Amino acid sequence: MASRSTKSPLQSIIMDRAARKSLQTQVFDQVRGAILSGQLSPGTRLPATRILASDLHVSRNTILGAFERLHAEGYIEGLAGSGTRVSNILPEELLLARNRSRVPSGDAVPAGKLSRLSQISTLNNPQNRHRPGPARAFRPGLPDLSQFPFQLWGQLVAKSWRNPPTDTLLAGEMEGYFPLRQSISDYLGAVRGLHCAPEQVLITSGAQQALDLIARVIIDPGDKVWLEDPGYHGLRSTLQAAGAKIYDIRVDEEGICVKRGRKQAPDSVLAAITPSHQYPLGTTMSLTRRLELLDWAKTSNAWILEDDYDSEFRYAGKPHLALQGLDQSQRVIYVGTFSKVLFPALRLGYMVVPAPLLTSFTAVRASIDDYPALALQPALHRFIDDGHFASHIRKLRKLYSKRQQTMINALQQHAAGCLIASPTQAGMHLVVRLNRACGFDDKQISDRAAKAGLIAPALSRFYKGKHSSQGLVLGYAGLSEQEVNLGVKHLAQLL
Amino acid sequence: MASRSTKSPLQSIIMDRAARKSLQTQVFDQVRGAILSGQLSPGTRLPATRILASDLHVSRNTILGAFERLHAEGYIEGLAGSGTRVSNILPEELLLARNRSRVPSGDAVPAGKLSRLSQISTLNNPQNRHRPGPARAFRPGLPDLSQFPFQLWGQLVAKSWRNPPTDTLLAGEMEGYFPLRQSISDYLGAVRGLHCAPEQVLITSGAQQALDLIARVIIDPGDKVWLEDPGYHGLRSTLQAAGAKIYDIRVDEEGICVKRGRKQAPDSVLAAITPSHQYPLGTTMSLTRRLELLDWAKTSNAWILEDDYDSEFRYAGKPHLALQGLDQSQRVIYVGTFSKVLFPALRLGYMVVPAPLLTSFTAVRASIDDYPALALQPALHRFIDDGHFASHIRKLRKLYSKRQQTMINALQQHAAGCLIASPTQAGMHLVVRLNRACGFDDKQISDRAAKAGLIAPALSRFYKGKHSSQGLVLGYAGLSEQEVNLGVKHLAQLL
């Protein structure tokens, strides 16, 4: 009988009635697997559907459905009359010998096979990047989430999805949701002194995407770039991925030394700087230096990337306006983010692009990521225009200023003589200097802190050149005063 | 008197009480402007704050505040006693001669100055890309938004923001929100026949970001790549931006001709294909061809990019499983998107990456875009796991299948003999062939349609090689049956 002669190769079929997969799919998968693994060779006759159904205790329709699919995909031939056989058209040498495990392991592909990846993929090591993580003492750059008005935010988000702009859902706005671009342009004009029309504002997925976009629009392999030394590591790999040749230009108390830059690489195409609040030093670029830099960019046709990453938090009441507002030659590309004021996973940042570059930026953006998600843009627009953004900043400013003072006091109390902190007028972290007399190296302390569960990046690690300073970069914004106190006490015990 | 001798240069200050800017900022801006424009030269004495306040009818504190800021930023010197003067430290040659307009025009920078942009920025022309736009007959690939349950969606989104996962808001999950990755992996395993663990699923900002990521992880300048001919233009510029050398491999009714590819560029590192529903032809890759391609990838250490862009809509009940499920050598990188089922501005896509490549992908992603926004991921996870996704697909499938039939009927009624449509088993568009006897060229018809407000891309424009077919690519999914009928009638009148 047909059933007997062909039953054996399909005996291994097992029906799992608790599985998510339908019974039909289970039959299909297992017969296909048997064919591909060579268990069922080409030409082999399959059991009659009626018999298989009864063997497996499933309905005949289940088997018929599975066989129809196997037939449609070319695994089996002849559904009626003469019986069903494993297809002969399968090139035998292509049939695969082994079954694979459901969850492939990382070791399954020999290392040599992975060699065919790009150079870029070897540049980036996520471990090296200064990424946000859980709020722990003293991770820099994290906001205090307990202060965020989630109730209100949830209402704004829900409202924006109740009647979403249908056209925008289908078409998307390449540069971002226009009303939000308008809110940002108003805010930047009034508070940061930028000169910009809403049309120049592009919404990005956080500042990092803006940095990547700039790298791609500006940099060709071999192009020279000035970075601040010390500076932000996250930017380095992005620029390197675009093929930039990086020159680390020393930063002094006035900001990046333009004269050194002019000497080391006068023909750079880009200078990336943090003029409002140098990262990590916390200093503000002087007016003279700003004008010098603008003059260099103008005369050498170079671009300036102004990263205004945490300018919202200035405590001493004298906000230094953005460099962009001083630029009369359209050489400054300004980058800002909502990660620091609201929360990092919002992934909404923005850039202000000189008008003549707008077309290039939107064109490159199209091939990277089409356009920004509508998701929370309308809600954020309302959040800003209804004044919640400004009042949230005011609240945080007061809070963070107090926390900075708490940290300075705690350092004086517990680590006086070894860790020297002076107040800064802005930001979310302190740079604490090391007293050399104490005989410690900052990397040593930082590593010791890491072992004790504290995050205290060594200042010298932010430097690339020979001249580095010793110190620790300690975030305070996201920590309660108690956490600041306990953390500092803990840190002092390690010295 | 001091007021008289120094009043004149500041006479031009105008207070605008209706402006968004504070009065203090207005004073600051205008004095700074006068200094930078040279109206107030270094050393010039400024009027006493008391007198200026009275002249401008503002409080003295307003003037004091503005002067303090000017002082802090280095524009003026000496706030007390001997009087306030314009700073002498400003290097005179850096002072800028003209005022700039508030909205810079695109022409303001001479064309030559823009030459310092990357090669990549000249590759992409957003006009050339097959981007979504408003729903009009017959833009391909657009879903019917009227069917989307926005009420329910709004509730899910609101709920997810009522109690957001605080840790995730601060730290972000590099690969995406884990519960969503799990939902996707379950869905792909059950419905598309993929073999994947949730850990292999990466959330991206739409399929386009996945394509860009793949290009960056895999391609080095000069690397060879197979693209389907005809094929999707959006992928071309992305691969070119990474420096790929593109080989357009002919597609026949079985899919991409692997033998041709082996002949033209056997050492390619990547083959990008649409096996489930070839774009734009709509054919399904045969099993033989699939196995051939997998064999080529395995033996030549190449990668396969499987773009499964609209596989959800199969009407004839025999879904061809994804190529990834056949791959036993971990060479397939699978890309999918929610744009087609839900809506494009959601900007959520996903990729399934062979386990050994995960580290490379997350590392490169970090320097492009950190990690995906939390925004709507938790809501989408619930949408899928609560069954709304599956039922939405079922609803759309019925609707779209009917619309396809409507389009075929309308074509037979209005354009019989000239436009020949045959039903396809899947997708959101039809490829309508041209009867050569009618004497039309498809580009001609497409251009004529465009002038009449209809979107009817010419099939021959999707081809790069010599052998092209004549036809029109007509989307029907996003149009009501009435719109389909009217659109076809309108199109027929143009012939």
mmCIF file with all atom_site columns, N, CA, C and O in Angstrom, chain A residues 284-321:
data_model
loop_
_atom_site.group_PDB
_atom_site.id
_atom_site.type_symbol
_atom_site.label_atom_id
_atom_site.label_alt_id
_atom_site.label_comp_id
_atom_site.label_asym_id
_atom_site.label_entity_id
_atom_site.label_seq_id
_atom_site.pdbx_PDB_ins_code
_atom_site.Cartn_x
_atom_site.Cartn_y
_atom_site.Cartn_z
_atom_site.occupancy
_atom_site.B_iso_or_equiv
_atom_site.pdbx_formal_charge
_atom_site.auth_seq_id
_atom_site.auth_comp_id
_atom_site.auth_asym_id
_atom_site.auth_atom_id
_atom_site.pdbx_PDB_model_num
ATOM 1   N N  . THR A 1 284 ? 33.708 78.525 28.157 1.00 0.00 ? 284 THR A N  1
ATOM 2   C CA . THR A 1 284 ? 32.967 79.170 27.090 1.00 0.00 ? 284 THR A CA 1
ATOM 3   C C  . THR A 1 284 ? 33.948 79.838 26.138 1.00 0.00 ? 284 THR A C  1
ATOM 4   O O  . THR A 1 284 ? 34.893 80.487 26.572 1.00 0.00 ? 284 THR A O  1
ATOM 5   N N  . MET A 1 285 ? 33.724 79.681 24.879 1.00 0.00 ? 285 MET A N  1
ATOM 6   C CA . MET A 1 285 ? 34.631 80.239 23.874 1.00 0.00 ? 285 MET A CA 1
ATOM 7   C C  . MET A 1 285 ? 34.541 81.767 23.909 1.00 0.00 ? 285 MET A C  1
ATOM 8   O O  . MET A 1 285 ? 33.446 82.332 23.917 1.00 0.00 ? 285 MET A O  1
ATOM 9   N N  . SER A 1 286 ? 35.690 82.418 23.906 1.00 0.00 ? 286 SER A N  1
ATOM 10  C CA . SER A 1 286 ? 35.687 83.878 23.988 1.00 0.00 ? 286 SER A CA 1
ATOM 11  C C  . SER A 1 286 ? 35.229 84.491 22.669 1.00 0.00 ? 286 SER A C  1
ATOM 12  O O  . SER A 1 286 ? 35.295 83.858 21.616 1.00 0.00 ? 286 SER A O  1
ATOM 13  N N  . LEU A 1 287 ? 34.799 85.730 22.761 1.00 0.00 ? 287 LEU A N  1
ATOM 14  C CA . LEU A 1 287 ? 34.316 86.421 21.566 1.00 0.00 ? 287 LEU A CA 1
ATOM 15  C C  . LEU A 1 287 ? 35.426 86.556 20.526 1.00 0.00 ? 287 LEU A C  1
ATOM 16  O O  . LEU A 1 287 ? 35.225 86.329 19.330 1.00 0.00 ? 287 LEU A O  1
ATOM 17  N N  . THR A 1 288 ? 36.620 86.898 20.994 1.00 0.00 ? 288 THR A N  1
ATOM 18  C CA . THR A 1 288 ? 37.747 87.049 20.072 1.00 0.00 ? 288 THR A CA 1
ATOM 19  C C  . THR A 1 288 ? 37.973 85.760 19.293 1.00 0.00 ? 288 THR A C  1
ATOM 20  O O  . THR A 1 288 ? 38.134 85.757 18.076 1.00 0.00 ? 288 THR A O  1
ATOM 21  N N  . ARG A 1 289 ? 37.996 84.651 20.015 1.00 0.00 ? 289 ARG A N  1
ATOM 22  C CA . ARG A 1 289 ? 38.204 83.349 19.382 1.00 0.00 ? 289 ARG A CA 1
ATOM 23  C C  . ARG A 1 289 ? 37.074 83.025 18.408 1.00 0.00 ? 289 ARG A C  1
ATOM 24  O O  . ARG A 1 289 ? 37.279 82.481 17.339 1.00 0.00 ? 289 ARG A O  1
ATOM 25  N N  . ARG A 1 290 ? 35.851 83.382 18.806 1.00 0.00 ? 290 ARG A N  1
ATOM 26  C CA . ARG A 1 290 ? 34.710 83.117 17.915 1.00 0.00 ? 290 ARG A CA 1
ATOM 27  C C  . ARG A 1 290 ? 34.885 83.853 16.590 1.00 0.00 ? 290 ARG A C  1
ATOM 28  O O  . ARG A 1 290 ? 34.680 83.291 15.515 1.00 0.00 ? 290 ARG A O  1
ATOM 29  N N  . LEU A 1 291 ? 35.278 85.110 16.708 1.00 0.00 ? 291 LEU A N  1
ATOM 30  C CA . LEU A 1 291 ? 35.425 85.911 15.487 1.00 0.00 ? 291 LEU A CA 1
ATOM 31  C C  . LEU A 1 291 ? 36.596 85.400 14.648 1.00 0.00 ? 291 LEU A C  1
ATOM 32  O O  . LEU A 1 291 ? 36.528 85.377 13.416 1.00 0.00 ? 291 LEU A O  1
ATOM 33  N N  . GLU A 1 292 ? 37.645 84.966 15.323 1.00 0.00 ? 292 GLU A N  1
ATOM 34  C CA . GLU A 1 292 ? 38.793 84.391 14.605 1.00 0.00 ? 292 GLU A CA 1
ATOM 35  C C  . GLU A 1 292 ? 38.377 83.143 13.818 1.00 0.00 ? 292 GLU A C  1
ATOM 36  O O  . GLU A 1 292 ? 38.766 82.956 12.662 1.00 0.00 ? 292 GLU A O  1
ATOM 37  N N  . LEU A 1 293 ? 37.586 82.315 14.478 1.00 0.00 ? 293 LEU A N  1
ATOM 38  C CA . LEU A 1 293 ? 37.165 81.071 13.833 1.00 0.00 ? 293 LEU A CA 1
ATOM 39  C C  . LEU A 1 293 ? 36.257 81.355 12.632 1.00 0.00 ? 293 LEU A C  1
ATOM 40  O O  . LEU A 1 293 ? 36.408 80.762 11.558 1.00 0.00 ? 293 LEU A O  1
ATOM 41  N N  . LEU A 1 294 ? 35.329 82.287 12.820 1.00 0.00 ? 294 LEU A N  1
ATOM 42  C CA . LEU A 1 294 ? 34.430 82.643 11.714 1.00 0.00 ? 294 LEU A CA 1
ATOM 43  C C  . LEU A 1 294 ? 35.228 83.205 10.542 1.00 0.00 ? 294 LEU A C  1
ATOM 44  O O  . LEU A 1 294 ? 34.930 82.924 9.376  1.00 0.00 ? 294 LEU A O  1
ATOM 45  N N  . ASP A 1 295 ? 36.255 83.979 10.887 1.00 0.00 ? 295 ASP A N  1
ATOM 46  C CA . ASP A 1 295 ? 37.075 84.574 9.833  1.00 0.00 ? 295 ASP A CA 1
ATOM 47  C C  . ASP A 1 295 ? 37.825 83.483 9.056  1.00 0.00 ? 295 ASP A C  1
ATOM 48  O O  . ASP A 1 295 ? 37.888 83.507 7.819  1.00 0.00 ? 295 ASP A O  1
ATOM 49  N N  . TRP A 1 296 ? 38.364 82.499 9.803  1.00 0.00 ? 296 TRP A N  1
ATOM 50  C CA . TRP A 1 296 ? 39.044 81.385 9.132  1.00 0.00 ? 296 TRP A CA 1
ATOM 51  C C  . TRP A 1 296 ? 38.083 80.647 8.203  1.00 0.00 ? 296 TRP A C  1
ATOM 52  O O  . TRP A 1 296 ? 38.402 80.362 7.038  1.00 0.00 ? 296 TRP A O  1
ATOM 53  N N  . ALA A 1 297 ? 36.893 80.353 8.710  1.00 0.00 ? 297 ALA A N  1
ATOM 54  C CA . ALA A 1 297 ? 35.923 79.593 7.906  1.00 0.00 ? 297 ALA A CA 1
ATOM 55  C C  . ALA A 1 297 ? 35.560 80.369 6.648  1.00 0.00 ? 297 ALA A C  1
ATOM 56  O O  . ALA A 1 297 ? 35.465 79.798 5.560  1.00 0.00 ? 297 ALA A O  1
ATOM 57  N N  . LYS A 1 298 ? 35.398 81.667 6.808  1.00 0.00 ? 298 LYS A N  1
ATOM 58  C CA . LYS A 1 298 ? 34.993 82.490 5.671  1.00 0.00 ? 298 LYS A CA 1
ATOM 59  C C  . LYS A 1 298 ? 36.094 82.528 4.615  1.00 0.00 ? 298 LYS A C  1
ATOM 60  O O  . LYS A 1 298 ? 35.850 82.286 3.428  1.00 0.00 ? 298 LYS A O  1
ATOM 61  N N  . THR A 1 299 ? 37.319 82.787 5.068  1.00 0.00 ? 299 THR A N  1
ATOM 62  C CA . THR A 1 299 ? 38.391 82.958 4.090  1.00 0.00 ? 299 THR A CA 1
ATOM 63  C C  . THR A 1 299 ? 38.827 81.623 3.485  1.00 0.00 ? 299 THR A C  1
ATOM 64  O O  . THR A 1 299 ? 39.328 81.592 2.370  1.00 0.00 ? 299 THR A O  1
ATOM 65  N N  . SER A 1 300 ? 38.628 80.513 4.215  1.00 0.00 ? 300 SER A N  1
ATOM 66  C CA . SER A 1 300 ? 39.098 79.251 3.636  1.00 0.00 ? 300 SER A CA 1
ATOM 67  C C  . SER A 1 300 ? 37.943 78.357 3.192  1.00 0.00 ? 300 SER A C  1
ATOM 68  O O  . SER A 1 300 ? 38.147 77.166 2.957  1.00 0.00 ? 300 SER A O  1
ATOM 69  N N  . ASN A 1 301 ? 36.750 78.943 3.069  1.00 0.00 ? 301 ASN A N  1
ATOM 70  C CA . ASN A 1 301 ? 35.609 78.155 2.580  1.00 0.00 ? 301 ASN A CA 1
ATOM 71  C C  . ASN A 1 301 ? 35.362 76.907 3.400  1.00 0.00 ? 301 ASN A C  1
ATOM 72  O O  . ASN A 1 301 ? 34.982 75.871 2.855  1.00 0.00 ? 301 ASN A O  1
ATOM 73  N N  . ALA A 1 302 ? 35.597 76.984 4.690  1.00 0.00 ? 302 ALA A N  1
ATOM 74  C CA . ALA A 1 302 ? 35.395 75.809 5.541  1.00 0.00 ? 302 ALA A CA 1
ATOM 75  C C  . ALA A 1 302 ? 34.058 75.937 6.267  1.00 0.00 ? 302 ALA A C  1
ATOM 76  O O  . ALA A 1 302 ? 33.432 76.996 6.272  1.00 0.00 ? 302 ALA A O  1
ATOM 77  N N  . TRP A 1 303 ? 33.630 74.836 6.852  1.00 0.00 ? 303 TRP A N  1
ATOM 78  C CA . TRP A 1 303 ? 32.377 74.827 7.603  1.00 0.00 ? 303 TRP A CA 1
ATOM 79  C C  . TRP A 1 303 ? 32.664 74.693 9.087  1.00 0.00 ? 303 TRP A C  1
ATOM 80  O O  . TRP A 1 303 ? 33.677 74.117 9.483  1.00 0.00 ? 303 TRP A O  1
ATOM 81  N N  . ILE A 1 304 ? 31.756 75.225 9.888  1.00 0.00 ? 304 ILE A N  1
ATOM 82  C CA . ILE A 1 304 ? 31.873 75.081 11.340 1.00 0.00 ? 304 ILE A CA 1
ATOM 83  C C  . ILE A 1 304 ? 30.678 74.277 11.839 1.00 0.00 ? 304 ILE A C  1
ATOM 84  O O  . ILE A 1 304 ? 29.537 74.603 11.513 1.00 0.00 ? 304 ILE A O  1
ATOM 85  N N  . LEU A 1 305 ? 30.963 73.219 12.595 1.00 0.00 ? 305 LEU A N  1
ATOM 86  C CA . LEU A 1 305 ? 29.892 72.450 13.215 1.00 0.00 ? 305 LEU A CA 1
ATOM 87  C C  . LEU A 1 305 ? 29.796 72.926 14.660 1.00 0.00 ? 305 LEU A C  1
ATOM 88  O O  . LEU A 1 305 ? 30.718 72.704 15.448 1.00 0.00 ? 305 LEU A O  1
ATOM 89  N N  . GLU A 1 306 ? 28.723 73.607 14.994 1.00 0.00 ? 306 GLU A N  1
ATOM 90  C CA . GLU A 1 306 ? 28.531 74.086 16.365 1.00 0.00 ? 306 GLU A CA 1
ATOM 91  C C  . GLU A 1 306 ? 27.628 73.118 17.104 1.00 0.00 ? 306 GLU A C  1
ATOM 92  O O  . GLU A 1 306 ? 26.439 73.023 16.807 1.00 0.00 ? 306 GLU A O  1
ATOM 93  N N  . ASP A 1 307 ? 28.190 72.399 18.047 1.00 0.00 ? 307 ASP A N  1
ATOM 94  C CA . ASP A 1 307 ? 27.419 71.426 18.820 1.00 0.00 ? 307 ASP A CA 1
ATOM 95  C C  . ASP A 1 307 ? 27.008 72.076 20.139 1.00 0.00 ? 307 ASP A C  1
ATOM 96  O O  . ASP A 1 307 ? 27.813 72.227 21.045 1.00 0.00 ? 307 ASP A O  1
ATOM 97  N N  . ASP A 1 308 ? 25.740 72.457 20.217 1.00 0.00 ? 308 ASP A N  1
ATOM 98  C CA . ASP A 1 308 ? 25.240 73.211 21.385 1.00 0.00 ? 308 ASP A CA 1
ATOM 99  C C  . ASP A 1 308 ? 24.495 72.252 22.294 1.00 0.00 ? 308 ASP A C  1
ATOM 100 O O  . ASP A 1 308 ? 23.305 72.395 22.545 1.00 0.00 ? 308 ASP A O  1
ATOM 101 N N  . TYR A 1 309 ? 25.236 71.272 22.804 1.00 0.00 ? 309 TYR A N  1
ATOM 102 C CA . TYR A 1 309 ? 24.610 70.073 23.381 1.00 0.00 ? 309 TYR A CA 1
ATOM 103 C C  . TYR A 1 309 ? 23.874 70.257 24.699 1.00 0.00 ? 309 TYR A C  1
ATOM 104 O O  . TYR A 1 309 ? 22.967 69.516 24.992 1.00 0.00 ? 309 TYR A O  1
ATOM 105 N N  . ASP A 1 310 ? 24.288 71.228 25.536 1.00 0.00 ? 310 ASP A N  1
ATOM 106 C CA . ASP A 1 310 ? 23.539 71.385 26.792 1.00 0.00 ? 310 ASP A CA 1
ATOM 107 C C  . ASP A 1 310 ? 23.415 72.839 27.199 1.00 0.00 ? 310 ASP A C  1
ATOM 108 O O  . ASP A 1 310 ? 23.401 73.172 28.384 1.00 0.00 ? 310 ASP A O  1
ATOM 109 N N  . SER A 1 311 ? 23.247 73.684 26.188 1.00 0.00 ? 311 SER A N  1
ATOM 110 C CA . SER A 1 311 ? 23.258 75.120 26.435 1.00 0.00 ? 311 SER A CA 1
ATOM 111 C C  . SER A 1 311 ? 22.078 75.593 27.281 1.00 0.00 ? 311 SER A C  1
ATOM 112 O O  . SER A 1 311 ? 22.075 76.709 27.781 1.00 0.00 ? 311 SER A O  1
ATOM 113 N N  . GLU A 1 312 ? 21.061 74.738 27.432 1.00 0.00 ? 312 GLU A N  1
ATOM 114 C CA . GLU A 1 312 ? 19.873 75.169 28.168 1.00 0.00 ? 312 GLU A CA 1
ATOM 115 C C  . GLU A 1 312 ? 20.169 75.425 29.640 1.00 0.00 ? 312 GLU A C  1
ATOM 116 O O  . GLU A 1 312 ? 19.470 76.174 30.300 1.00 0.00 ? 312 GLU A O  1
ATOM 117 N N  . PHE A 1 313 ? 21.209 74.759 30.158 1.00 0.00 ? 313 PHE A N  1
ATOM 118 C CA . PHE A 1 313 ? 21.454 74.849 31.586 1.00 0.00 ? 313 PHE A CA 1
ATOM 119 C C  . PHE A 1 313 ? 22.579 75.813 31.901 1.00 0.00 ? 313 PHE A C  1
ATOM 120 O O  . PHE A 1 313 ? 23.742 75.431 31.997 1.00 0.00 ? 313 PHE A O  1
ATOM 121 N N  . ARG A 1 314 ? 22.229 77.065 32.004 1.00 0.00 ? 314 ARG A N  1
ATOM 122 C CA . ARG A 1 314 ? 23.198 78.080 32.395 1.00 0.00 ? 314 ARG A CA 1
ATOM 123 C C  . ARG A 1 314 ? 22.658 78.692 33.676 1.00 0.00 ? 314 ARG A C  1
ATOM 124 O O  . ARG A 1 314 ? 21.507 79.101 33.749 1.00 0.00 ? 314 ARG A O  1
ATOM 125 N N  . TYR A 1 315 ? 23.508 78.687 34.706 1.00 0.00 ? 315 TYR A N  1
ATOM 126 C CA . TYR A 1 315 ? 23.003 79.054 36.024 1.00 0.00 ? 315 TYR A CA 1
ATOM 127 C C  . TYR A 1 315 ? 23.315 80.492 36.386 1.00 0.00 ? 315 TYR A C  1
ATOM 128 O O  . TYR A 1 315 ? 22.690 81.069 37.246 1.00 0.00 ? 315 TYR A O  1
ATOM 129 N N  . ALA A 1 316 ? 24.336 81.082 35.767 1.00 0.00 ? 316 ALA A N  1
ATOM 130 C CA . ALA A 1 316 ? 24.792 82.375 36.233 1.00 0.00 ? 316 ALA A CA 1
ATOM 131 C C  . ALA A 1 316 ? 24.090 83.527 35.510 1.00 0.00 ? 316 ALA A C  1
ATOM 132 O O  . ALA A 1 316 ? 24.457 84.660 35.669 1.00 0.00 ? 316 ALA A O  1
ATOM 133 N N  . GLY A 1 317 ? 23.074 83.218 34.724 1.00 0.00 ? 317 GLY A N  1
ATOM 134 C CA . GLY A 1 317 ? 22.230 84.270 34.173 1.00 0.00 ? 317 GLY A CA 1
ATOM 135 C C  . GLY A 1 317 ? 22.802 85.052 33.023 1.00 0.00 ? 317 GLY A C  1
ATOM 136 O O  . GLY A 1 317 ? 22.254 86.063 32.606 1.00 0.00 ? 317 GLY A O  1
ATOM 137 N N  . LYS A 1 318 ? 23.951 84.632 32.481 1.00 0.00 ? 318 LYS A N  1
ATOM 138 C CA . LYS A 1 318 ? 24.516 85.376 31.362 1.00 0.00 ? 318 LYS A CA 1
ATOM 139 C C  . LYS A 1 318 ? 24.729 84.421 30.194 1.00 0.00 ? 318 LYS A C  1
ATOM 140 O O  . LYS A 1 318 ? 25.849 84.005 29.934 1.00 0.00 ? 318 LYS A O  1
ATOM 141 N N  . PRO A 1 319 ? 23.663 84.014 29.545 1.00 0.00 ? 319 PRO A N  1
ATOM 142 C CA . PRO A 1 319 ? 23.840 83.021 28.492 1.00 0.00 ? 319 PRO A CA 1
ATOM 143 C C  . PRO A 1 319 ? 24.675 83.567 27.350 1.00 0.00 ? 319 PRO A C  1
ATOM 144 O O  . PRO A 1 319 ? 24.421 84.658 26.846 1.00 0.00 ? 319 PRO A O  1
ATOM 145 N N  . HIS A 1 320 ? 25.696 82.859 26.985 1.00 0.00 ? 320 HIS A N  1
ATOM 146 C CA . HIS A 1 320 ? 26.461 83.203 25.804 1.00 0.00 ? 320 HIS A CA 1
ATOM 147 C C  . HIS A 1 320 ? 25.661 82.761 24.602 1.00 0.00 ? 320 HIS A C  1
ATOM 148 O O  . HIS A 1 320 ? 25.256 81.611 24.533 1.00 0.00 ? 320 HIS A O  1
ATOM 149 N N  . LEU A 1 321 ? 25.420 83.659 23.711 1.00 0.00 ? 321 LEU A N  1
ATOM 150 C CA . LEU A 1 321 ? 24.628 83.288 22.552 1.00 0.00 ? 321 LEU A CA 1
ATOM 151 C C  . LEU A 1 321 ? 25.412 82.327 21.675 1.00 0.00 ? 321 LEU A C  1
ATOM 152 O O  . LEU A 1 321 ? 26.625 82.175 21.794 1.00 0.00 ? 321 LEU A O  1
#
